[in-house]
mmCIF file of N, CA and C in Angstrom:
data_model
loop_
_atom_site.group_PDB
_atom_site.id
_atom_site.type_symbol
_atom_site.label_atom_id
_atom_site.label_comp_id
_atom_site.label_asym_id
_atom_site.label_seq_id
_atom_site.Cartn_x
_atom_site.Cartn_y
_atom_site.Cartn_z
ATOM 1 N N GLY A 990 108.130 102.625 111.121
ATOM 2 C CA GLY A 990 107.499 103.207 109.973
ATOM 3 C C GLY A 990 108.443 103.238 108.785
ATOM 4 N N LEU A 991 107.994 103.849 107.748
ATOM 5 C CA LEU A 991 108.790 103.968 106.533
ATOM 6 C C LEU A 991 109.885 105.004 106.717
ATOM 7 N N SER A 992 111.032 104.748 106.103
ATOM 8 C CA SER A 992 112.176 105.650 106.211
ATOM 9 C C SER A 992 111.887 106.984 105.541
ATOM 10 N N VAL A 993 112.436 108.037 106.123
ATOM 11 C CA VAL A 993 112.360 109.370 105.552
ATOM 12 C C VAL A 993 113.795 109.832 105.335
ATOM 13 N N LYS A 994 114.121 110.197 104.101
ATOM 14 C CA LYS A 994 115.481 110.576 103.761
ATOM 15 C C LYS A 994 115.956 111.731 104.638
ATOM 16 N N GLY A 995 117.134 111.553 105.228
ATOM 17 C CA GLY A 995 117.734 112.597 106.040
ATOM 18 C C GLY A 995 117.286 112.619 107.489
ATOM 19 N N ILE A 996 116.347 111.764 107.848
ATOM 20 C CA ILE A 996 115.867 111.732 109.228
ATOM 21 C C ILE A 996 116.195 110.370 109.826
ATOM 22 N N ALA A 997 116.960 110.388 110.912
ATOM 23 C CA ALA A 997 117.299 109.137 111.600
ATOM 24 C C ALA A 997 116.130 108.740 112.482
ATOM 25 N N GLN A 998 115.548 107.598 112.196
ATOM 26 C CA GLN A 998 114.449 107.089 113.015
ATOM 27 C C GLN A 998 114.580 105.586 113.130
ATOM 28 N N TYR A 999 114.082 105.060 114.226
ATOM 29 C CA TYR A 999 114.139 103.625 114.421
ATOM 30 C C TYR A 999 113.086 103.220 115.446
ATOM 31 N N SER A 1000 112.753 101.954 115.431
ATOM 32 C CA SER A 1000 111.894 101.353 116.444
ATOM 33 C C SER A 1000 112.604 100.104 116.943
ATOM 34 N N THR A 1001 112.452 99.838 118.206
ATOM 35 C CA THR A 1001 113.046 98.637 118.788
ATOM 36 C C THR A 1001 111.966 97.564 118.927
ATOM 37 N N THR A 1002 112.393 96.355 119.225
ATOM 38 C CA THR A 1002 111.412 95.297 119.473
ATOM 39 C C THR A 1002 110.553 95.667 120.681
ATOM 40 N N TYR A 1003 111.156 96.301 121.673
ATOM 41 C CA TYR A 1003 110.408 96.736 122.849
ATOM 42 C C TYR A 1003 109.311 97.726 122.450
ATOM 43 N N ASP A 1004 109.647 98.685 121.589
ATOM 44 C CA ASP A 1004 108.645 99.645 121.105
ATOM 45 C C ASP A 1004 107.470 98.925 120.455
ATOM 46 N N LEU A 1005 107.768 97.949 119.613
ATOM 47 C CA LEU A 1005 106.710 97.224 118.903
ATOM 48 C C LEU A 1005 105.850 96.389 119.841
ATOM 49 N N VAL A 1006 106.459 95.824 120.870
ATOM 50 C CA VAL A 1006 105.695 95.062 121.865
ATOM 51 C C VAL A 1006 104.746 95.995 122.617
ATOM 52 N N ILE A 1007 105.219 97.173 122.980
ATOM 53 C CA ILE A 1007 104.364 98.151 123.666
ATOM 54 C C ILE A 1007 103.189 98.541 122.770
ATOM 55 N N ILE A 1008 103.453 98.776 121.494
ATOM 56 C CA ILE A 1008 102.390 99.127 120.549
ATOM 57 C C ILE A 1008 101.389 97.981 120.427
ATOM 58 N N MET A 1009 101.896 96.739 120.306
ATOM 59 C CA MET A 1009 100.998 95.586 120.172
ATOM 60 C C MET A 1009 100.142 95.415 121.429
ATOM 61 N N LYS A 1010 100.715 95.615 122.601
ATOM 62 C CA LYS A 1010 99.925 95.527 123.829
ATOM 63 C C LYS A 1010 98.788 96.545 123.812
ATOM 64 N N ARG A 1011 99.063 97.715 123.304
ATOM 65 C CA ARG A 1011 98.034 98.755 123.219
ATOM 66 C C ARG A 1011 96.948 98.359 122.208
ATOM 67 N N VAL A 1012 97.361 97.816 121.068
ATOM 68 C CA VAL A 1012 96.411 97.370 120.042
ATOM 69 C C VAL A 1012 95.462 96.324 120.615
ATOM 70 N N LEU A 1013 95.980 95.440 121.466
ATOM 71 C CA LEU A 1013 95.180 94.348 122.014
ATOM 72 C C LEU A 1013 94.077 94.824 122.954
ATOM 73 N N MET A 1014 94.093 96.097 123.295
ATOM 74 C CA MET A 1014 93.037 96.661 124.133
ATOM 75 C C MET A 1014 91.745 96.876 123.341
ATOM 76 N N TYR A 1015 91.833 96.743 122.016
ATOM 77 C CA TYR A 1015 90.691 97.031 121.141
ATOM 78 C C TYR A 1015 90.258 95.751 120.420
ATOM 79 N N SER A 1016 89.141 95.197 120.859
ATOM 80 C CA SER A 1016 88.672 93.921 120.308
ATOM 81 C C SER A 1016 88.411 94.015 118.803
ATOM 82 N N GLN A 1017 87.998 95.176 118.316
ATOM 83 C CA GLN A 1017 87.740 95.325 116.884
ATOM 84 C C GLN A 1017 89.030 95.140 116.078
ATOM 85 N N LEU A 1018 90.156 95.623 116.584
ATOM 86 C CA LEU A 1018 91.434 95.432 115.888
ATOM 87 C C LEU A 1018 91.852 93.970 115.902
ATOM 88 N N ILE A 1019 91.595 93.282 117.007
ATOM 89 C CA ILE A 1019 91.899 91.846 117.077
ATOM 90 C C ILE A 1019 91.057 91.096 116.048
ATOM 91 N N ASP A 1020 89.777 91.429 115.954
ATOM 92 C CA ASP A 1020 88.898 90.792 114.972
ATOM 93 C C ASP A 1020 89.405 91.018 113.548
ATOM 94 N N ILE A 1021 89.846 92.227 113.258
ATOM 95 C CA ILE A 1021 90.360 92.552 111.925
ATOM 96 C C ILE A 1021 91.620 91.747 111.629
ATOM 97 N N MET A 1022 92.545 91.667 112.589
ATOM 98 C CA MET A 1022 93.793 90.938 112.366
ATOM 99 C C MET A 1022 93.568 89.442 112.236
ATOM 100 N N ASN A 1023 92.470 88.927 112.805
ATOM 101 C CA ASN A 1023 92.149 87.497 112.716
ATOM 102 C C ASN A 1023 91.476 87.116 111.405
ATOM 103 N N LYS A 1024 91.014 88.086 110.639
ATOM 104 C CA LYS A 1024 90.318 87.791 109.382
ATOM 105 C C LYS A 1024 91.319 87.343 108.329
ATOM 106 N N LYS A 1025 91.018 86.207 107.728
ATOM 107 C CA LYS A 1025 91.871 85.715 106.642
ATOM 108 C C LYS A 1025 91.567 86.446 105.347
ATOM 109 N N GLU A 1026 90.296 86.678 105.115
ATOM 110 C CA GLU A 1026 89.868 87.343 103.882
ATOM 111 C C GLU A 1026 88.693 88.255 104.192
ATOM 112 N N SER A 1027 88.524 89.262 103.361
ATOM 113 C CA SER A 1027 87.405 90.179 103.522
ATOM 114 C C SER A 1027 87.070 90.793 102.172
ATOM 115 N N VAL A 1028 85.855 91.248 102.055
ATOM 116 C CA VAL A 1028 85.411 91.925 100.843
ATOM 117 C C VAL A 1028 84.872 93.287 101.264
ATOM 118 N N ILE A 1029 85.310 94.327 100.578
ATOM 119 C CA ILE A 1029 84.803 95.666 100.851
ATOM 120 C C ILE A 1029 84.327 96.292 99.550
ATOM 121 N N LYS A 1030 83.496 97.299 99.669
ATOM 122 C CA LYS A 1030 83.026 98.036 98.497
ATOM 123 C C LYS A 1030 83.579 99.451 98.557
ATOM 124 N N SER A 1031 84.087 99.922 97.440
ATOM 125 C CA SER A 1031 84.559 101.300 97.374
ATOM 126 C C SER A 1031 83.356 102.231 97.325
ATOM 127 N N THR A 1032 83.590 103.513 97.491
ATOM 128 C CA THR A 1032 82.495 104.486 97.427
ATOM 129 C C THR A 1032 81.870 104.521 96.039
ATOM 130 N N ALA A 1033 82.632 104.064 95.032
ATOM 131 C CA ALA A 1033 82.107 104.009 93.659
ATOM 132 C C ALA A 1033 81.362 102.695 93.393
ATOM 133 N N GLY A 1034 81.291 101.806 94.406
ATOM 134 C CA GLY A 1034 80.567 100.548 94.254
ATOM 135 C C GLY A 1034 81.426 99.390 93.779
ATOM 136 N N LYS A 1035 82.710 99.615 93.573
ATOM 137 C CA LYS A 1035 83.615 98.542 93.143
ATOM 138 C C LYS A 1035 83.857 97.580 94.304
ATOM 139 N N VAL A 1036 83.776 96.270 94.018
ATOM 140 C CA VAL A 1036 84.022 95.246 95.027
ATOM 141 C C VAL A 1036 85.514 94.930 95.054
ATOM 142 N N ILE A 1037 86.094 94.993 96.247
ATOM 143 C CA ILE A 1037 87.529 94.750 96.417
ATOM 144 C C ILE A 1037 87.705 93.572 97.369
ATOM 145 N N LYS A 1038 88.408 92.529 96.903
ATOM 146 C CA LYS A 1038 88.689 91.368 97.735
ATOM 147 C C LYS A 1038 90.054 91.556 98.392
ATOM 148 N N LEU A 1039 90.094 91.386 99.700
ATOM 149 C CA LEU A 1039 91.328 91.541 100.467
ATOM 150 C C LEU A 1039 91.729 90.199 101.055
ATOM 151 N N LYS A 1040 93.025 89.929 101.107
ATOM 152 C CA LYS A 1040 93.536 88.707 101.725
ATOM 153 C C LYS A 1040 94.631 89.096 102.706
ATOM 154 N N ASN A 1041 94.564 88.559 103.907
ATOM 155 C CA ASN A 1041 95.539 88.864 104.939
ATOM 156 C C ASN A 1041 96.924 88.354 104.526
ATOM 157 N N HIS A 1042 97.951 89.163 104.715
ATOM 158 C CA HIS A 1042 99.323 88.767 104.393
ATOM 159 C C HIS A 1042 99.925 87.841 105.448
ATOM 160 N N ASN A 1043 99.282 87.717 106.584
ATOM 161 C CA ASN A 1043 99.782 86.881 107.666
ATOM 162 C C ASN A 1043 99.427 85.422 107.394
ATOM 163 N N LYS A 1044 100.304 84.716 106.696
ATOM 164 C CA LYS A 1044 100.055 83.321 106.311
ATOM 165 C C LYS A 1044 99.999 82.380 107.507
ATOM 166 N N LEU A 1045 100.478 82.838 108.665
ATOM 167 C CA LEU A 1045 100.437 81.996 109.854
ATOM 168 C C LEU A 1045 99.018 81.728 110.330
ATOM 169 N N LEU A 1046 98.071 82.549 109.921
ATOM 170 C CA LEU A 1046 96.672 82.289 110.265
ATOM 171 C C LEU A 1046 96.215 80.956 109.695
ATOM 172 N N TRP A 1047 96.820 80.528 108.601
ATOM 173 C CA TRP A 1047 96.466 79.262 107.963
ATOM 174 C C TRP A 1047 97.361 78.115 108.441
ATOM 175 N N GLU A 1048 98.530 78.435 109.019
ATOM 176 C CA GLU A 1048 99.553 77.418 109.262
ATOM 177 C C GLU A 1048 99.610 76.844 110.677
ATOM 178 N N LEU A 1049 99.279 77.636 111.689
ATOM 179 C CA LEU A 1049 99.448 77.178 113.067
ATOM 180 C C LEU A 1049 98.102 76.885 113.718
ATOM 181 N N ASN A 1050 98.118 75.938 114.671
ATOM 182 C CA ASN A 1050 96.899 75.614 115.413
ATOM 183 C C ASN A 1050 96.429 76.804 116.240
ATOM 184 N N SER A 1051 97.380 77.507 116.816
ATOM 185 C CA SER A 1051 97.067 78.685 117.614
ATOM 186 C C SER A 1051 97.143 79.895 116.696
ATOM 187 N N ALA A 1052 96.165 80.756 116.791
ATOM 188 C CA ALA A 1052 96.175 81.950 115.950
ATOM 189 C C ALA A 1052 97.352 82.839 116.341
ATOM 190 N N VAL A 1053 98.088 83.255 115.352
ATOM 191 C CA VAL A 1053 99.152 84.233 115.537
ATOM 192 C C VAL A 1053 98.735 85.443 114.725
ATOM 193 N N ILE A 1054 98.401 86.504 115.435
ATOM 194 C CA ILE A 1054 97.981 87.711 114.738
ATOM 195 C C ILE A 1054 99.028 88.783 114.932
ATOM 196 N N GLY A 1055 99.011 89.767 114.068
ATOM 197 C CA GLY A 1055 99.964 90.847 114.225
ATOM 198 C C GLY A 1055 100.048 91.710 112.993
ATOM 199 N N LYS A 1056 101.105 92.470 112.942
ATOM 200 C CA LYS A 1056 101.331 93.417 111.862
ATOM 201 C C LYS A 1056 102.636 93.085 111.184
ATOM 202 N N THR A 1057 102.558 92.847 109.883
ATOM 203 C CA THR A 1057 103.759 92.601 109.087
ATOM 204 C C THR A 1057 104.296 93.939 108.598
ATOM 205 N N GLY A 1058 105.561 93.952 108.248
ATOM 206 C CA GLY A 1058 106.154 95.153 107.683
ATOM 207 C C GLY A 1058 107.442 94.817 106.964
ATOM 208 N N TYR A 1059 107.850 95.695 106.057
ATOM 209 C CA TYR A 1059 109.107 95.484 105.332
ATOM 210 C C TYR A 1059 109.639 96.806 104.818
ATOM 211 N N THR A 1060 110.913 97.040 105.049
ATOM 212 C CA THR A 1060 111.667 98.088 104.367
ATOM 213 C C THR A 1060 113.029 97.490 104.045
ATOM 214 N N LEU A 1061 113.748 98.094 103.124
ATOM 215 C CA LEU A 1061 115.076 97.580 102.779
ATOM 216 C C LEU A 1061 116.001 97.574 103.988
ATOM 217 N N GLN A 1062 115.935 98.627 104.792
ATOM 218 C CA GLN A 1062 116.821 98.723 105.946
ATOM 219 C C GLN A 1062 116.404 97.786 107.072
ATOM 220 N N ALA A 1063 115.125 97.735 107.365
ATOM 221 C CA ALA A 1063 114.646 96.935 108.499
ATOM 222 C C ALA A 1063 114.371 95.478 108.123
ATOM 223 N N ARG A 1064 114.298 95.204 106.825
ATOM 224 C CA ARG A 1064 113.946 93.881 106.323
ATOM 225 C C ARG A 1064 112.528 93.513 106.786
ATOM 226 N N HIS A 1065 112.232 92.219 106.875
ATOM 227 C CA HIS A 1065 110.897 91.797 107.300
ATOM 228 C C HIS A 1065 110.772 91.963 108.814
ATOM 229 N N CYS A 1066 109.655 92.505 109.238
ATOM 230 C CA CYS A 1066 109.378 92.713 110.661
ATOM 231 C C CYS A 1066 107.977 92.205 110.978
ATOM 232 N N PHE A 1067 107.773 91.861 112.236
ATOM 233 C CA PHE A 1067 106.465 91.379 112.659
ATOM 234 C C PHE A 1067 106.287 91.701 114.132
ATOM 235 N N ALA A 1068 105.198 92.353 114.467
ATOM 236 C CA ALA A 1068 104.790 92.548 115.856
ATOM 237 C C ALA A 1068 103.571 91.671 116.037
ATOM 238 N N GLY A 1069 103.627 90.747 116.998
ATOM 239 C CA GLY A 1069 102.571 89.759 117.053
ATOM 240 C C GLY A 1069 102.085 89.386 118.429
ATOM 241 N N TYR A 1070 101.040 88.554 118.387
ATOM 242 C CA TYR A 1070 100.361 88.075 119.584
ATOM 243 C C TYR A 1070 99.906 86.647 119.306
ATOM 244 N N MET A 1071 100.133 85.774 120.272
ATOM 245 C CA MET A 1071 99.649 84.399 120.136
ATOM 246 C C MET A 1071 99.142 83.903 121.481
ATOM 247 N N VAL A 1072 98.207 82.978 121.399
ATOM 248 C CA VAL A 1072 97.658 82.340 122.594
ATOM 249 C C VAL A 1072 97.983 80.860 122.494
ATOM 250 N N ILE A 1073 98.603 80.335 123.541
ATOM 251 C CA ILE A 1073 98.896 78.905 123.620
ATOM 252 C C ILE A 1073 98.282 78.418 124.928
ATOM 253 N N GLY A 1074 97.256 77.593 124.796
ATOM 254 C CA GLY A 1074 96.514 77.182 125.984
ATOM 255 C C GLY A 1074 95.822 78.398 126.578
ATOM 256 N N LYS A 1075 96.091 78.650 127.840
ATOM 257 C CA LYS A 1075 95.511 79.822 128.507
ATOM 258 C C LYS A 1075 96.506 80.975 128.598
ATOM 259 N N ARG A 1076 97.673 80.799 128.018
ATOM 260 C CA ARG A 1076 98.720 81.820 128.115
ATOM 261 C C ARG A 1076 98.759 82.688 126.866
ATOM 262 N N LYS A 1077 99.026 83.963 127.089
ATOM 263 C CA LYS A 1077 99.078 84.939 126.004
ATOM 264 C C LYS A 1077 100.494 85.480 125.894
ATOM 265 N N PHE A 1078 100.961 85.631 124.652
ATOM 266 C CA PHE A 1078 102.321 86.091 124.404
ATOM 267 C C PHE A 1078 102.321 87.213 123.373
ATOM 268 N N VAL A 1079 103.085 88.253 123.659
ATOM 269 C CA VAL A 1079 103.290 89.353 122.723
ATOM 270 C C VAL A 1079 104.767 89.342 122.376
ATOM 271 N N PHE A 1080 105.083 89.515 121.095
ATOM 272 C CA PHE A 1080 106.481 89.447 120.663
ATOM 273 C C PHE A 1080 106.695 90.328 119.446
ATOM 274 N N ALA A 1081 107.956 90.567 119.134
ATOM 275 C CA ALA A 1081 108.308 91.332 117.933
ATOM 276 C C ALA A 1081 109.586 90.764 117.344
ATOM 277 N N ILE A 1082 109.660 90.809 116.029
ATOM 278 C CA ILE A 1082 110.835 90.333 115.287
ATOM 279 C C ILE A 1082 111.235 91.439 114.313
ATOM 280 N N LEU A 1083 112.508 91.745 114.294
ATOM 281 C CA LEU A 1083 113.039 92.736 113.350
ATOM 282 C C LEU A 1083 114.160 92.110 112.530
ATOM 283 N N LYS A 1084 114.379 92.648 111.348
ATOM 284 C CA LYS A 1084 115.483 92.255 110.455
ATOM 285 C C LYS A 1084 115.497 90.762 110.151
ATOM 286 N N SER A 1085 114.363 90.231 109.822
ATOM 287 C CA SER A 1085 114.248 88.811 109.502
ATOM 288 C C SER A 1085 114.310 88.607 107.990
ATOM 289 N N LYS A 1086 114.922 87.505 107.572
ATOM 290 C CA LYS A 1086 114.866 87.130 106.152
ATOM 291 C C LYS A 1086 113.460 86.677 105.806
ATOM 292 N N ASP A 1087 112.859 85.932 106.732
ATOM 293 C CA ASP A 1087 111.484 85.457 106.588
ATOM 294 C C ASP A 1087 110.945 85.237 107.994
ATOM 295 N N PRO A 1088 110.015 86.054 108.461
ATOM 296 C CA PRO A 1088 109.575 85.930 109.862
ATOM 297 C C PRO A 1088 108.783 84.662 110.171
ATOM 298 N N ARG A 1089 108.197 84.015 109.169
ATOM 299 C CA ARG A 1089 107.384 82.830 109.467
ATOM 300 C C ARG A 1089 108.176 81.723 110.144
ATOM 301 N N PRO A 1090 109.362 81.327 109.651
ATOM 302 C CA PRO A 1090 110.121 80.310 110.384
ATOM 303 C C PRO A 1090 110.527 80.785 111.783
ATOM 304 N N ASP A 1091 110.822 82.072 111.913
ATOM 305 C CA ASP A 1091 111.174 82.616 113.228
ATOM 306 C C ASP A 1091 109.988 82.506 114.187
ATOM 307 N N ILE A 1092 108.800 82.826 113.696
ATOM 308 C CA ILE A 1092 107.600 82.764 114.532
ATOM 309 C C ILE A 1092 107.257 81.313 114.856
ATOM 310 N N ARG A 1093 107.386 80.425 113.888
ATOM 311 C CA ARG A 1093 107.145 78.998 114.164
ATOM 312 C C ARG A 1093 108.117 78.491 115.232
ATOM 313 N N ASN A 1094 109.357 78.984 115.200
ATOM 314 C CA ASN A 1094 110.357 78.608 116.206
ATOM 315 C C ASN A 1094 109.949 79.129 117.586
ATOM 316 N N ILE A 1095 109.485 80.358 117.662
ATOM 317 C CA ILE A 1095 108.987 80.908 118.931
ATOM 318 C C ILE A 1095 107.820 80.060 119.436
ATOM 319 N N TYR A 1096 106.897 79.755 118.541
ATOM 320 C CA TYR A 1096 105.709 78.961 118.889
ATOM 321 C C TYR A 1096 106.110 77.594 119.440
ATOM 322 N N SER A 1097 106.989 76.882 118.730
ATOM 323 C CA SER A 1097 107.358 75.529 119.179
ATOM 324 C C SER A 1097 108.164 75.580 120.476
ATOM 325 N N THR A 1098 109.000 76.586 120.656
ATOM 326 C CA THR A 1098 109.756 76.739 121.905
ATOM 327 C C THR A 1098 108.807 76.979 123.069
ATOM 328 N N LEU A 1099 107.837 77.858 122.882
ATOM 329 C CA LEU A 1099 106.866 78.126 123.938
ATOM 330 C C LEU A 1099 106.035 76.878 124.247
ATOM 331 N N MET A 1100 105.650 76.139 123.207
ATOM 332 C CA MET A 1100 104.891 74.893 123.418
ATOM 333 C C MET A 1100 105.686 73.924 124.285
ATOM 334 N N ARG A 1101 106.969 73.747 123.967
ATOM 335 C CA ARG A 1101 107.819 72.840 124.764
ATOM 336 C C ARG A 1101 107.927 73.321 126.206
ATOM 337 N N LEU A 1102 108.132 74.609 126.402
ATOM 338 C CA LEU A 1102 108.263 75.138 127.754
ATOM 339 C C LEU A 1102 106.985 74.928 128.559
ATOM 340 N N ILE A 1103 105.845 75.148 127.943
ATOM 341 C CA ILE A 1103 104.573 74.990 128.633
ATOM 342 C C ILE A 1103 104.305 73.525 128.950
ATOM 343 N N GLN A 1104 104.629 72.640 128.020
ATOM 344 C CA GLN A 1104 104.389 71.208 128.239
ATOM 345 C C GLN A 1104 105.304 70.629 129.314
ATOM 346 N N ASN A 1105 106.491 71.216 129.470
ATOM 347 C CA ASN A 1105 107.456 70.699 130.461
ATOM 348 C C ASN A 1105 107.230 71.239 131.870
ATOM 349 N N ARG A 1106 106.220 72.077 132.055
ATOM 350 C CA ARG A 1106 105.956 72.630 133.395
ATOM 351 C C ARG A 1106 105.071 71.735 134.177
#
């Protein structure tokens, strides 16, 4: 979460993987994370266009869904889920300069491992 001055708090990659596994129990959350774009109406009737910050939805053959995050201390973070073939993977990245190349690296490594079996 966001830092609170004077309070020491942290999350590990393991913590984020546990949270993502729990999120995956709810199909509605998976559907939301898979949406590239959406339109909602405010209570005042204003139309608001939303675009998913997860650019990997457009970049990889296999959907990579998850939660992005950023703070100065933690840098870019991502808790994610991907399906390659019939296999499902949950992962987390912390303190990344840019998580997309890191995630693409995870994806290609997993692809090679699966193809070599």
